[in-house]
Amino acid sequence: MDAIASLSAPIQRTTGSLGVFAEDLQTCDDLHDSDDQDKRSVSSADSEMEPFEDYKPQIEKLLLRTDLAGFQISVLQHGYKWQNCVYALTSVEDPKERYVLRVPVLPDLDDDGKCEDIEKDAALLGFLTGKLPVPSLKTFCSTKDNILEKPYTIQTRLSGISLNEIYDDLTYEEKVGIIDQFIELLAKIESINFATAGTFSASADSPPLDSTVDPPISFFQEGDEAFMENPTVAFDRRGSDLRLLLLSHINGWIQKEAQEDRSFTLASLKFMLTMLDDLDHEGAFKPTPSPIILHHWDLEPRNIMVENIADVWKIQGIIDWDGALALPRPLARRAPDWIWDFDYEGFTGYLNNDHHPKADADLDAGNMALKMYFDAKAAEKLDGYLEDAYGQGLWLRRIWTFAREGGNNAWYIDLMKELESDWKVRQGQRVEPLVAKAGMVTTFVRRVTTWLTRLSWRQSI
């Protein structure tokens, strides 16, 4: 069975959703042969899970009820602290038919006993089936009303391994091949547009596993409760006006922080209003609204599945869509610094690249070549990408980090200080828009490719 094909089994629908943590399993595959396997597959003192051998009979009973009787069960992660339990399910008759069972250890249940995140994920994955190479859901349950006594999802297991496992060992040419495929994938993701910005939700009025039905979107509701009661908030946060979206979030937090007398974060948030005014005067907010696009907030190698086909590494799909958003395009275009600053152990992405980017001067020749190649190809394929990734868009994303979440995270306090300091330095310098002129990109790509080939040849002798 093709791992990214449409569902081949009847859909079972129950209510609920999957509480997934951002620190969840890197990928299902990159733990499969891990030396760390045994610590992840036994119950630990600070886990709520019983030992796997005690839990396995419950999984077997669940499989009987989901047309997966006789499938082999192997542990990818079980009882490792508070993280999700993940199990590989493989057909004995056809080993190509594979699924993944995911069970949250600490599901976030609402007053009705539902884990809303699972229904959100079901709605989004159902919608994306056939549009992007993503896992397909076979079945799910978002309540504890099942044999496992926990919410769960069963989805197809994409073929291949995590890009995280092999990227560092690829040749320059192979990395260039991955870049080309990745940019094509970005173009497909960005082609999926929505009418409003927000978080994906599930509707009780429509099937959650239907690629023809857009998943409902709830507008962002962070900030002071009294502020949120203002009827203009929902309008301001639609995302069609990026400036209004950011202003609404910042003002919502300012009202909340003022009531709680949090002087430092209050001052930082007010400074961001000044930043928005400056960016507005620079023309950062265009008269034509930015498209609101699909955003995978953790589009890192750990969530990109690849497979070696005829000696060429091919991207097979993207996993872990938990927490995906609909965002105005500049807020979704964080540059993929893992391409030129790969770190297997580090938590690349999200905060690191926008808030702590590695300077070009600190890159070695090979990685600088990869960055130049990516930038040129992205500018050629994705309209306005350079300005969104490195120019005004970078500052808008840094503001968005705090505009959405306020100062609730203690870690953000230092980042807020850095943002204010960096902005003051930036304002003392001349700012040139990062616009690629017609014809320059094609020539640049050709030159970089030639240089990259020569560099690879020299290193091989």
C-alpha positions as a LaTeX table, in Angstrom:
\begin{tabular}{lrrr}
\hline
Residue & $x$ (\AA) & $y$ (\AA) & $z$ (\AA) \\
\hline
Met1 & 0.00 & 0.00 & 0.00 \\
Asp2 & 1.35 & 3.44 & $-0.96$ \\
Ala3 & 1.98 & 5.33 & 2.26 \\
Ile4 & 0.75 & 8.60 & 0.84 \\
Ala5 & $-2.16$ & 7.27 & $-1.16$ \\
Ser6 & $-5.76$ & 7.89 & $-0.29$ \\
Leu7 & $-7.36$ & 5.89 & 2.48 \\
Ser8 & $-8.04$ & 2.30 & 1.54 \\
Ala9 & $-10.03$ & 1.29 & 4.59 \\
Pro10 & $-13.44$ & 2.49 & 5.77 \\
Ile11 & $-13.16$ & 5.55 & 8.00 \\
Gln12 & $-14.07$ & 5.15 & 11.64 \\
Arg13 & $-15.00$ & 8.41 & 13.26 \\
Thr14 & $-15.21$ & 9.02 & 16.93 \\
Thr15 & $-14.93$ & 12.36 & 18.63 \\
Gly16 & $-11.71$ & 13.74 & 19.99 \\
Ser17 & $-8.17$ & 14.82 & 19.20 \\
Leu18 & $-4.48$ & 14.24 & 19.74 \\
Gly19 & $-2.56$ & 16.25 & 22.32 \\
Val20 & 0.85 & 16.49 & 20.68 \\
Phe21 & 3.83 & 18.19 & 22.22 \\
Ala22 & 6.30 & 20.19 & 20.16 \\
Glu23 & 9.07 & 18.07 & 21.65 \\
Asp24 & 7.42 & 14.91 & 20.41 \\
Leu25 & 9.31 & 12.14 & 18.66 \\
Gln26 & 11.64 & 13.45 & 15.94 \\
Thr27 & 10.23 & 11.00 & 13.41 \\
Cys28 & 8.83 & 7.53 & 13.55 \\
Asp29 & 11.69 & 6.19 & 11.46 \\
Asp30 & 14.74 & 7.82 & 12.96 \\
Leu31 & 14.14 & 6.06 & 16.27 \\
His32 & 13.51 & 2.68 & 14.71 \\
Asp33 & 17.13 & 1.59 & 14.78 \\
Ser34 & 18.28 & 3.98 & 17.46 \\
Asp35 & 20.87 & 2.94 & 20.02 \\
Asp36 & 18.64 & 4.76 & 22.47 \\
Gln37 & 15.77 & 2.39 & 21.74 \\
Asp38 & 15.60 & 0.59 & 25.08 \\
Lys39 & 15.21 & 3.73 & 27.16 \\
Arg40 & 12.34 & 4.81 & 24.94 \\
Ser41 & 10.55 & 1.48 & 25.00 \\
Val42 & 10.24 & 0.87 & 28.71 \\
Ser43 & 8.25 & 2.60 & 31.37 \\
Ser44 & 10.25 & 5.13 & 33.38 \\
Ala45 & 9.67 & 6.40 & 36.90 \\
Asp46 & 8.34 & 9.74 & 35.66 \\
Ser47 & 6.04 & 8.23 & 33.01 \\
Glu48 & 2.36 & 7.45 & 33.41 \\
Met49 & 2.63 & 4.41 & 31.12 \\
Glu50 & 2.91 & 0.82 & 32.27 \\
Pro51 & 5.64 & $-1.39$ & 30.73 \\
Phe52 & 5.08 & $-2.12$ & 27.04 \\
Glu53 & 4.53 & $-5.87$ & 27.51 \\
Asp54 & 1.62 & $-5.06$ & 29.84 \\
Tyr55 & 0.24 & $-2.49$ & 27.42 \\
Lys56 & 0.66 & $-4.50$ & 24.20 \\
Pro57 & $-2.48$ & $-6.69$ & 24.68 \\
Gln58 & $-4.60$ & $-3.52$ & 24.69 \\
Ile59 & $-3.10$ & $-2.45$ & 21.37 \\
Glu60 & $-3.78$ & $-5.91$ & 19.93 \\
Lys61 & $-7.45$ & $-5.63$ & 20.94 \\
Leu62 & $-7.64$ & $-2.19$ & 19.33 \\
Leu63 & $-6.23$ & $-3.57$ & 16.07 \\
Leu64 & $-8.89$ & $-6.26$ & 16.05 \\
Arg65 & $-11.51$ & $-3.51$ & 16.03 \\
Thr66 & $-9.82$ & $-1.47$ & 13.29 \\
Asp67 & $-9.31$ & $-4.13$ & 10.58 \\
Leu68 & $-5.63$ & $-4.45$ & 11.45 \\
Ala69 & $-5.72$ & $-7.82$ & 13.18 \\
Gly70 & $-2.44$ & $-9.70$ & 12.91 \\
Phe71 & $-0.31$ & $-6.64$ & 12.23 \\
Gln72 & 3.07 & $-6.75$ & 13.92 \\
Ile73 & 3.55 & $-4.16$ & 16.66 \\
Ser74 & 6.96 & $-2.66$ & 17.31 \\
Val75 & 7.88 & 0.15 & 19.65 \\
Leu76 & 9.13 & 3.44 & 18.33 \\
Gln77 & 8.58 & 5.22 & 21.62 \\
His78 & 6.85 & 4.05 & 24.76 \\
Gly79 & 6.85 & 5.35 & 28.30 \\
Tyr80 & 9.61 & 7.88 & 27.71 \\
Lys81 & 8.80 & 10.52 & 30.33 \\
Trp82 & 5.69 & 12.46 & 29.22 \\
Gln83 & 6.18 & 12.20 & 25.46 \\
Asn84 & 3.74 & 10.58 & 23.04 \\
Cys85 & 3.81 & 6.83 & 22.69 \\
Val86 & 4.40 & 5.78 & 19.09 \\
Tyr87 & 4.14 & 2.26 & 17.64 \\
Ala88 & 4.88 & 0.87 & 14.19 \\
Leu89 & 2.20 & $-1.44$ & 12.76 \\
Thr90 & 3.30 & $-3.69$ & 9.88 \\
Ser91 & 1.21 & $-6.14$ & 7.88 \\
Val92 & 2.54 & $-9.72$ & 7.99 \\
Glu93 & 1.03 & $-10.48$ & 4.58 \\
Asp94 & 2.25 & $-7.29$ & 2.90 \\
Pro95 & 5.15 & $-5.57$ & 4.73 \\
Lys96 & 4.63 & $-2.50$ & 2.52 \\
Glu97 & 1.35 & $-1.87$ & 4.32 \\
Arg98 & 2.46 & 0.08 & 7.35 \\
Tyr99 & 0.82 & 2.35 & 9.88 \\
Val100 & 1.76 & 4.36 & 12.95 \\
Leu101 & $-0.26$ & 4.37 & 16.15 \\
Arg102 & 0.21 & 7.54 & 18.21 \\
Val103 & $-1.06$ & 7.79 & 21.77 \\
Pro104 & $-0.63$ & 10.95 & 23.87 \\
Val105 & 0.51 & 10.16 & 27.40 \\
Leu106 & $-0.95$ & 13.37 & 28.82 \\
Pro107 & $-3.82$ & 14.32 & 26.48 \\
Asp108 & $-5.31$ & 17.78 & 26.87 \\
Leu109 & $-9.02$ & 17.04 & 27.33 \\
Asp110 & $-11.76$ & 19.64 & 27.35 \\
Asp111 & $-14.81$ & 19.69 & 29.63 \\
Asp112 & $-16.55$ & 17.14 & 27.40 \\
Gly113 & $-13.63$ & 14.74 & 27.65 \\
Lys114 & $-12.42$ & 15.43 & 24.11 \\
Cys115 & $-8.88$ & 16.04 & 23.00 \\
Glu116 & $-9.52$ & 18.73 & 20.40 \\
Asp117 & $-6.07$ & 18.53 & 18.83 \\
Ile118 & $-6.83$ & 15.09 & 17.41 \\
Glu119 & $-9.88$ & 16.32 & 15.51 \\
Lys120 & $-7.90$ & 19.31 & 14.30 \\
Asp121 & $-5.19$ & 17.00 & 13.00 \\
Ala122 & $-7.78$ & 14.70 & 11.43 \\
Ala123 & $-9.46$ & 17.60 & 9.64 \\
Leu124 & $-6.17$ & 19.00 & 8.35 \\
Leu125 & $-4.64$ & 15.68 & 7.23 \\
Gly126 & $-7.89$ & 14.72 & 5.56 \\
Phe127 & $-7.89$ & 18.03 & 3.71 \\
Leu128 & $-4.23$ & 17.69 & 2.65 \\
Thr129 & $-4.56$ & 14.12 & 1.35 \\
Gly130 & $-3.93$ & 14.24 & $-2.39$ \\
Lys131 & $-2.60$ & 17.81 & $-2.22$ \\
Leu132 & 0.67 & 17.14 & $-0.42$ \\
Pro133 & 2.71 & 14.03 & 0.44 \\
Val134 & 1.42 & 13.59 & 3.99 \\
Pro135 & 0.34 & 10.60 & 6.09 \\
Ser136 & $-3.27$ & 9.53 & 5.65 \\
Leu137 & $-5.44$ & 8.84 & 8.64 \\
Lys138 & $-7.02$ & 5.40 & 8.87 \\
Thr139 & $-8.94$ & 6.06 & 12.07 \\
Phe140 & $-8.80$ & 8.05 & 15.28 \\
Cys141 & $-10.51$ & 8.54 & 18.61 \\
Ser142 & $-10.28$ & 11.74 & 20.61 \\
Thr143 & $-11.73$ & 10.52 & 23.90 \\
Lys144 & $-10.78$ & 7.89 & 26.44 \\
Asp145 & $-13.81$ & 5.84 & 25.43 \\
Asn146 & $-11.83$ & 3.02 & 23.78 \\
Ile147 & $-9.81$ & $-0.05$ & 24.70 \\
Leu148 & $-6.63$ & 2.02 & 25.22 \\
Glu149 & $-8.45$ & 4.41 & 27.55 \\
Lys150 & $-6.59$ & 7.24 & 25.83 \\
Pro151 & $-7.11$ & 9.23 & 22.63 \\
Tyr152 & $-5.17$ & 7.94 & 19.63 \\
Thr153 & $-4.63$ & 8.19 & 15.89 \\
Ile154 & $-3.65$ & 5.52 & 13.37 \\
Gln155 & $-2.10$ & 6.93 & 10.21 \\
Thr156 & $-0.09$ & 5.58 & 7.30 \\
Arg157 & 3.65 & 5.40 & 7.79 \\
Leu158 & 5.54 & 7.19 & 5.06 \\
Ser159 & 8.27 & 5.22 & 3.33 \\
Gly160 & 11.93 & 6.03 & 3.82 \\
Ile161 & 13.87 & 7.56 & 6.70 \\
Ser162 & 14.20 & 10.96 & 8.28 \\
Leu163 & 16.34 & 13.43 & 6.34 \\
Asn164 & 17.87 & 14.21 & 9.71 \\
Glu165 & 19.60 & 10.83 & 9.62 \\
Ile166 & 21.46 & 11.28 & 6.35 \\
Tyr167 & 21.70 & 14.97 & 5.48 \\
Asp168 & 25.09 & 15.59 & 7.08 \\
Asp169 & 26.61 & 12.72 & 5.07 \\
Leu170 & 25.28 & 13.80 & 1.66 \\
Thr171 & 27.59 & 15.13 & $-1.03$ \\
Tyr172 & 27.20 & 18.69 & $-2.28$ \\
Glu173 & 25.41 & 17.46 & $-5.37$ \\
Glu174 & 23.00 & 15.39 & $-3.29$ \\
Lys175 & 22.26 & 18.36 & $-1.03$ \\
Val176 & 21.59 & 20.50 & $-4.10$ \\
Gly177 & 19.15 & 17.82 & $-5.25$ \\
Ile178 & 17.38 & 17.98 & $-1.89$ \\
Ile179 & 17.24 & 21.80 & $-2.14$ \\
Asp180 & 15.57 & 21.60 & $-5.56$ \\
Gln181 & 12.95 & 19.17 & $-4.27$ \\
Phe182 & 12.43 & 21.16 & $-1.08$ \\
Ile183 & 11.74 & 24.38 & $-2.99$ \\
Glu184 & 9.21 & 22.55 & $-5.16$ \\
Leu185 & 7.59 & 21.31 & $-1.96$ \\
Leu186 & 7.53 & 24.85 & $-0.53$ \\
Ala187 & 5.79 & 26.04 & $-3.69$ \\
Lys188 & 3.11 & 23.37 & $-3.27$ \\
Ile189 & 2.61 & 24.24 & 0.40 \\
Glu190 & 2.35 & 27.95 & $-0.40$ \\
Ser191 & $-0.19$ & 27.24 & $-3.13$ \\
Ile192 & $-2.67$ & 26.12 & $-0.46$ \\
Asn193 & $-4.43$ & 29.35 & 0.49 \\
Phe194 & $-7.13$ & 30.25 & 2.98 \\
Ala195 & $-9.55$ & 33.11 & 3.44 \\
Thr196 & $-8.51$ & 33.89 & 7.01 \\
Ala197 & $-5.54$ & 33.40 & 9.32 \\
Gly198 & $-5.75$ & 31.28 & 12.45 \\
Thr199 & $-5.60$ & 27.79 & 13.87 \\
Phe200 & $-7.25$ & 24.80 & 12.24 \\
Ser201 & $-10.24$ & 23.27 & 13.96 \\
Ala202 & $-12.70$ & 20.47 & 13.32 \\
Ser203 & $-16.37$ & 20.91 & 12.62 \\
Ala204 & $-19.05$ & 18.57 & 13.89 \\
Asp205 & $-21.07$ & 19.40 & 10.78 \\
Ser206 & $-18.66$ & 17.91 & 8.25 \\
Pro207 & $-16.56$ & 14.74 & 7.96 \\
Pro208 & $-13.04$ & 15.36 & 9.31 \\
Leu209 & $-11.31$ & 13.12 & 6.76 \\
Asp210 & $-12.42$ & 14.79 & 3.55 \\
Ser211 & $-9.96$ & 16.38 & 1.12 \\
Thr212 & $-12.78$ & 18.33 & $-0.54$ \\
Val213 & $-13.77$ & 20.20 & 2.64 \\
Asp214 & $-11.62$ & 23.07 & 3.90 \\
Pro215 & $-10.89$ & 22.60 & 7.61 \\
Pro216 & $-12.56$ & 25.33 & 9.68 \\
Ile217 & $-10.20$ & 28.05 & 10.93 \\
Ser218 & $-10.52$ & 29.76 & 14.31 \\
Phe219 & $-9.00$ & 33.23 & 14.54 \\
Phe220 & $-6.15$ & 33.68 & 17.01 \\
Gln221 & $-7.57$ & 34.34 & 20.47 \\
Glu222 & $-4.52$ & 35.10 & 22.59 \\
Gly223 & $-4.52$ & 38.17 & 24.85 \\
Asp224 & $-6.68$ & 39.81 & 27.51 \\
Glu225 & $-10.15$ & 38.27 & 27.83 \\
Ala226 & $-11.91$ & 41.64 & 28.05 \\
Phe227 & $-9.99$ & 42.84 & 24.99 \\
Met228 & $-11.09$ & 39.76 & 23.08 \\
Glu229 & $-14.74$ & 40.65 & 23.69 \\
Asn230 & $-14.36$ & 43.67 & 21.41 \\
Pro231 & $-16.28$ & 42.80 & 18.21 \\
Thr232 & $-13.57$ & 44.34 & 16.03 \\
Val233 & $-10.93$ & 41.83 & 17.20 \\
Ala234 & $-12.16$ & 38.98 & 15.00 \\
Phe235 & $-12.12$ & 41.33 & 12.00 \\
Asp236 & $-8.63$ & 42.66 & 12.76 \\
Arg237 & $-7.23$ & 39.16 & 13.15 \\
Arg238 & $-8.47$ & 37.79 & 9.82 \\
Gly239 & $-4.98$ & 38.31 & 8.46 \\
Ser240 & $-5.94$ & 40.08 & 5.25 \\
Asp241 & $-4.37$ & 43.21 & 6.80 \\
Leu242 & $-1.06$ & 42.06 & 8.28 \\
Arg243 & $-0.52$ & 45.29 & 10.17 \\
Leu244 & $-3.94$ & 45.03 & 11.86 \\
Leu245 & $-3.27$ & 41.39 & 12.75 \\
Leu246 & $-0.04$ & 42.29 & 14.57 \\
Leu247 & $-1.44$ & 45.43 & 16.17 \\
Ser248 & $-4.45$ & 43.55 & 17.52 \\
His249 & $-2.28$ & 40.91 & 19.16 \\
Ile250 & 0.17 & 43.39 & 20.67 \\
Asn251 & $-2.58$ & 45.64 & 22.02 \\
Gly252 & $-4.35$ & 42.62 & 23.48 \\
Trp253 & $-1.22$ & 41.68 & 25.41 \\
Ile254 & $-0.52$ & 45.27 & 26.44 \\
Gln255 & $-3.93$ & 45.42 & 28.09 \\
Lys256 & $-3.30$ & 42.11 & 29.86 \\
Glu257 & 0.26 & 42.98 & 30.96 \\
Ala258 & $-0.85$ & 46.39 & 32.25 \\
Gln259 & $-3.41$ & 44.74 & 34.50 \\
Glu260 & $-0.79$ & 42.34 & 35.85 \\
Asp261 & 1.79 & 45.14 & 36.26 \\
Arg262 & 4.49 & 43.36 & 34.26 \\
Ser263 & 6.53 & 46.45 & 33.54 \\
Phe264 & 9.32 & 44.98 & 31.43 \\
Thr265 & 7.19 & 43.00 & 29.00 \\
Leu266 & 4.80 & 45.95 & 28.81 \\
Ala267 & 7.64 & 48.24 & 27.74 \\
Ser268 & 8.85 & 45.70 & 25.18 \\
Leu269 & 5.39 & 45.28 & 23.69 \\
Lys270 & 4.99 & 49.04 & 23.39 \\
Phe271 & 8.36 & 49.20 & 21.65 \\
Met272 & 7.04 & 46.72 & 19.09 \\
Leu273 & 4.30 & 49.21 & 18.25 \\
Thr274 & 7.06 & 51.67 & 17.37 \\
Met275 & 8.70 & 49.01 & 15.23 \\
Leu276 & 5.46 & 48.45 & 13.35 \\
Asp277 & 5.17 & 52.21 & 12.69 \\
Asp278 & 8.73 & 52.25 & 11.33 \\
Leu279 & 8.09 & 49.22 & 9.14 \\
Asp280 & 4.87 & 50.80 & 7.90 \\
His281 & 6.78 & 53.93 & 6.83 \\
Glu282 & 9.26 & 51.66 & 5.00 \\
Gly283 & 6.41 & 50.13 & 3.01 \\
Ala284 & 6.43 & 46.71 & 4.69 \\
Phe285 & 2.63 & 46.53 & 4.57 \\
Lys286 & 1.60 & 46.37 & 0.95 \\
Pro287 & $-1.76$ & 47.70 & $-0.32$ \\
Thr288 & $-2.46$ & 44.26 & $-1.79$ \\
Pro289 & $-3.01$ & 41.71 & 1.00 \\
Ser290 & $-0.46$ & 38.94 & 1.37 \\
Pro291 & $-1.92$ & 35.52 & 0.60 \\
Ile292 & $-2.75$ & 33.49 & 3.69 \\
Ile293 & $-0.94$ & 30.20 & 3.27 \\
Leu294 & $-0.53$ & 26.85 & 4.97 \\
His295 & 2.33 & 26.92 & 7.49 \\
His296 & 4.12 & 23.88 & 8.93 \\
Trp297 & 5.88 & 25.52 & 11.87 \\
Asp298 & 8.46 & 22.71 & 12.21 \\
Leu299 & 9.46 & 22.00 & 8.60 \\
Glu300 & 12.85 & 20.60 & 9.62 \\
Pro301 & 14.84 & 17.52 & 8.48 \\
Arg302 & 13.42 & 15.48 & 11.35 \\
Asn303 & 9.97 & 15.81 & 9.76 \\
Ile304 & 11.03 & 15.30 & 6.13 \\
Met305 & 11.01 & 11.67 & 4.98 \\
Val306 & 13.40 & 10.67 & 2.20 \\
Glu307 & 14.16 & 7.46 & 0.34 \\
Asn308 & 17.07 & 6.41 & $-1.88$ \\
Ile309 & 15.60 & 5.48 & $-5.26$ \\
Ala310 & 18.01 & 4.45 & $-8.02$ \\
Asp311 & 20.87 & 6.15 & $-6.15$ \\
Val312 & 19.00 & 9.45 & $-5.78$ \\
Trp313 & 17.57 & 10.70 & $-2.49$ \\
Lys314 & 13.92 & 11.60 & $-3.01$ \\
Ile315 & 11.65 & 13.46 & $-0.60$ \\
Gln316 & 8.72 & 11.15 & 0.14 \\
Gly317 & 6.64 & 13.30 & 2.44 \\
Ile318 & 6.22 & 15.55 & 5.45 \\
Ile319 & 5.09 & 14.37 & 8.88 \\
Asp320 & 4.05 & 15.96 & 12.20 \\
Trp321 & 1.55 & 18.58 & 11.08 \\
Asp322 & 0.47 & 19.17 & 14.67 \\
Gly323 & 0.12 & 22.89 & 15.32 \\
Ala324 & 0.03 & 23.88 & 11.63 \\
Leu325 & $-1.39$ & 27.35 & 11.01 \\
Ala326 & $-2.89$ & 29.53 & 8.32 \\
Leu327 & $-0.69$ & 32.64 & 8.18 \\
Pro328 & $-0.02$ & 35.68 & 6.00 \\
Arg329 & 2.87 & 34.65 & 3.77 \\
Pro330 & 5.65 & 36.81 & 5.33 \\
Leu331 & 4.99 & 35.21 & 8.73 \\
Ala332 & 5.41 & 31.72 & 7.24 \\
Arg333 & 8.65 & 32.26 & 5.32 \\
Arg334 & 11.35 & 31.50 & 7.86 \\
Ala335 & 14.49 & 30.59 & 5.93 \\
Pro336 & 15.42 & 26.88 & 6.25 \\
Asp337 & 18.82 & 27.41 & 7.87 \\
Trp338 & 19.26 & 23.65 & 8.34 \\
Ile339 & 20.33 & 23.56 & 4.69 \\
Trp340 & 23.54 & 25.50 & 5.39 \\
Asp341 & 23.82 & 25.26 & 9.19 \\
Phe342 & 22.79 & 21.68 & 9.92 \\
Asp343 & 22.93 & 20.47 & 13.52 \\
Tyr344 & 21.69 & 16.93 & 14.19 \\
Glu345 & 21.60 & 17.40 & 17.96 \\
Gly346 & 20.36 & 20.97 & 18.11 \\
Phe347 & 16.80 & 22.23 & 18.01 \\
Thr348 & 17.03 & 24.01 & 14.69 \\
Gly349 & 14.20 & 26.15 & 13.50 \\
Tyr350 & 11.38 & 28.27 & 14.91 \\
Leu351 & 13.24 & 30.63 & 17.26 \\
Asn352 & 16.83 & 29.92 & 16.24 \\
Asn353 & 17.01 & 31.15 & 12.67 \\
Asp354 & 14.93 & 34.32 & 12.98 \\
His355 & 16.26 & 35.31 & 16.40 \\
His356 & 19.78 & 33.85 & 16.25 \\
Pro357 & 20.74 & 33.54 & 12.58 \\
Lys358 & 24.24 & 32.40 & 11.75 \\
Ala359 & 26.10 & 35.16 & 9.93 \\
Asp360 & 27.16 & 34.43 & 6.36 \\
Ala361 & 30.73 & 35.26 & 7.37 \\
Asp362 & 30.68 & 32.34 & 9.83 \\
Leu363 & 29.76 & 29.76 & 7.17 \\
Asp364 & 32.45 & 27.67 & 5.50 \\
Ala365 & 32.76 & 27.73 & 1.70 \\
Gly366 & 30.60 & 24.65 & 1.13 \\
Asn367 & 27.71 & 25.77 & 3.34 \\
Met368 & 27.87 & 29.31 & 1.97 \\
Ala369 & 27.54 & 27.81 & $-1.51$ \\
Leu370 & 24.45 & 25.90 & $-0.40$ \\
Lys371 & 22.88 & 29.04 & 1.05 \\
Met372 & 23.60 & 31.03 & $-2.09$ \\
Tyr373 & 22.13 & 28.26 & $-4.24$ \\
Phe374 & 18.98 & 28.02 & $-2.11$ \\
Asp375 & 18.48 & 31.80 & $-2.03$ \\
Ala376 & 18.84 & 32.11 & $-5.80$ \\
Lys377 & 16.50 & 29.22 & $-6.56$ \\
Ala378 & 13.94 & 30.36 & $-3.98$ \\
Ala379 & 13.94 & 33.89 & $-5.40$ \\
Glu380 & 13.36 & 32.40 & $-8.85$ \\
Lys381 & 10.51 & 30.13 & $-7.81$ \\
Leu382 & 8.80 & 31.98 & $-4.93$ \\
Asp383 & 7.71 & 35.58 & $-5.47$ \\
Gly384 & 9.21 & 38.02 & $-2.96$ \\
Tyr385 & 10.92 & 35.26 & $-0.98$ \\
Leu386 & 14.19 & 37.03 & $-0.14$ \\
Glu387 & 12.50 & 40.09 & 1.34 \\
Asp388 & 10.12 & 37.90 & 3.35 \\
Ala389 & 12.85 & 35.56 & 4.58 \\
Tyr390 & 15.68 & 37.98 & 5.34 \\
Gly391 & 14.36 & 41.52 & 5.02 \\
Gln392 & 11.29 & 43.16 & 6.50 \\
Gly393 & 9.58 & 39.79 & 6.82 \\
Leu394 & 12.21 & 38.62 & 9.31 \\
Trp395 & 11.38 & 41.52 & 11.63 \\
Leu396 & 7.66 & 40.90 & 11.23 \\
Arg397 & 8.16 & 37.26 & 12.28 \\
Arg398 & 10.25 & 38.26 & 15.28 \\
Ile399 & 7.47 & 40.61 & 16.34 \\
Trp400 & 4.90 & 37.87 & 15.69 \\
Thr401 & 6.67 & 35.53 & 18.13 \\
Phe402 & 5.76 & 37.84 & 21.01 \\
Ala403 & 2.61 & 39.34 & 19.48 \\
Arg404 & 0.99 & 35.92 & 19.56 \\
Glu405 & 2.29 & 34.60 & 22.88 \\
Gly406 & 3.08 & 37.74 & 24.85 \\
Gly407 & 5.66 & 37.45 & 27.63 \\
Asn408 & 4.25 & 34.29 & 29.18 \\
Asn409 & 7.41 & 32.33 & 28.46 \\
Ala410 & 10.31 & 33.39 & 30.72 \\
Trp411 & 12.70 & 32.50 & 27.91 \\
Tyr412 & 11.15 & 35.24 & 25.81 \\
Ile413 & 12.32 & 38.03 & 28.11 \\
Asp414 & 15.90 & 37.86 & 26.81 \\
Leu415 & 14.64 & 37.50 & 23.24 \\
Met416 & 12.55 & 40.64 & 23.68 \\
Lys417 & 15.64 & 42.53 & 24.87 \\
Glu418 & 17.60 & 41.26 & 21.89 \\
Leu419 & 14.83 & 42.30 & 19.50 \\
Glu420 & 14.82 & 45.86 & 20.82 \\
Ser421 & 18.62 & 46.06 & 20.73 \\
Asp422 & 18.86 & 44.59 & 17.22 \\
Trp423 & 16.20 & 46.95 & 15.93 \\
Lys424 & 18.04 & 50.00 & 17.25 \\
Val425 & 21.22 & 48.80 & 15.52 \\
Arg426 & 19.29 & 48.14 & 12.34 \\
Gln427 & 17.74 & 51.61 & 12.35 \\
Gly428 & 21.21 & 53.11 & 12.39 \\
Gln429 & 21.99 & 51.37 & 9.13 \\
Arg430 & 20.70 & 51.88 & 5.63 \\
Val431 & 18.12 & 49.27 & 4.66 \\
Glu432 & 17.96 & 48.05 & 1.06 \\
Pro433 & 14.99 & 45.91 & $-0.07$ \\
Leu434 & 16.05 & 42.41 & $-1.07$ \\
Val435 & 14.60 & 42.36 & $-4.57$ \\
Ala436 & 15.96 & 40.08 & $-7.29$ \\
Lys437 & 16.09 & 41.80 & $-10.67$ \\
Ala438 & 14.85 & 39.99 & $-13.77$ \\
Gly439 & 17.53 & 37.83 & $-15.36$ \\
Met440 & 19.92 & 38.08 & $-12.40$ \\
Val441 & 18.59 & 35.00 & $-10.66$ \\
Thr442 & 19.05 & 32.60 & $-13.58$ \\
Thr443 & 22.61 & 33.80 & $-14.14$ \\
Phe444 & 23.37 & 33.60 & $-10.42$ \\
Val445 & 22.03 & 30.06 & $-10.14$ \\
Arg446 & 24.19 & 28.98 & $-13.09$ \\
Arg447 & 27.32 & 30.51 & $-11.55$ \\
Val448 & 26.71 & 29.03 & $-8.13$ \\
Thr449 & 26.03 & 25.59 & $-9.61$ \\
Thr450 & 29.29 & 25.72 & $-11.57$ \\
Trp451 & 31.24 & 26.83 & $-8.49$ \\
Leu452 & 29.57 & 24.16 & $-6.38$ \\
Thr453 & 30.54 & 21.43 & $-8.86$ \\
Arg454 & 34.14 & 22.62 & $-8.92$ \\
Leu455 & 34.28 & 22.74 & $-5.13$ \\
Ser456 & 32.89 & 19.20 & $-4.85$ \\
Trp457 & 35.40 & 17.95 & $-7.45$ \\
Arg458 & 38.32 & 19.49 & $-5.58$ \\
Gln459 & 37.25 & 17.89 & $-2.33$ \\
Ser460 & 36.94 & 14.48 & $-3.97$ \\
Ile461 & 40.57 & 14.33 & $-5.15$ \\
\hline
\end{tabular}
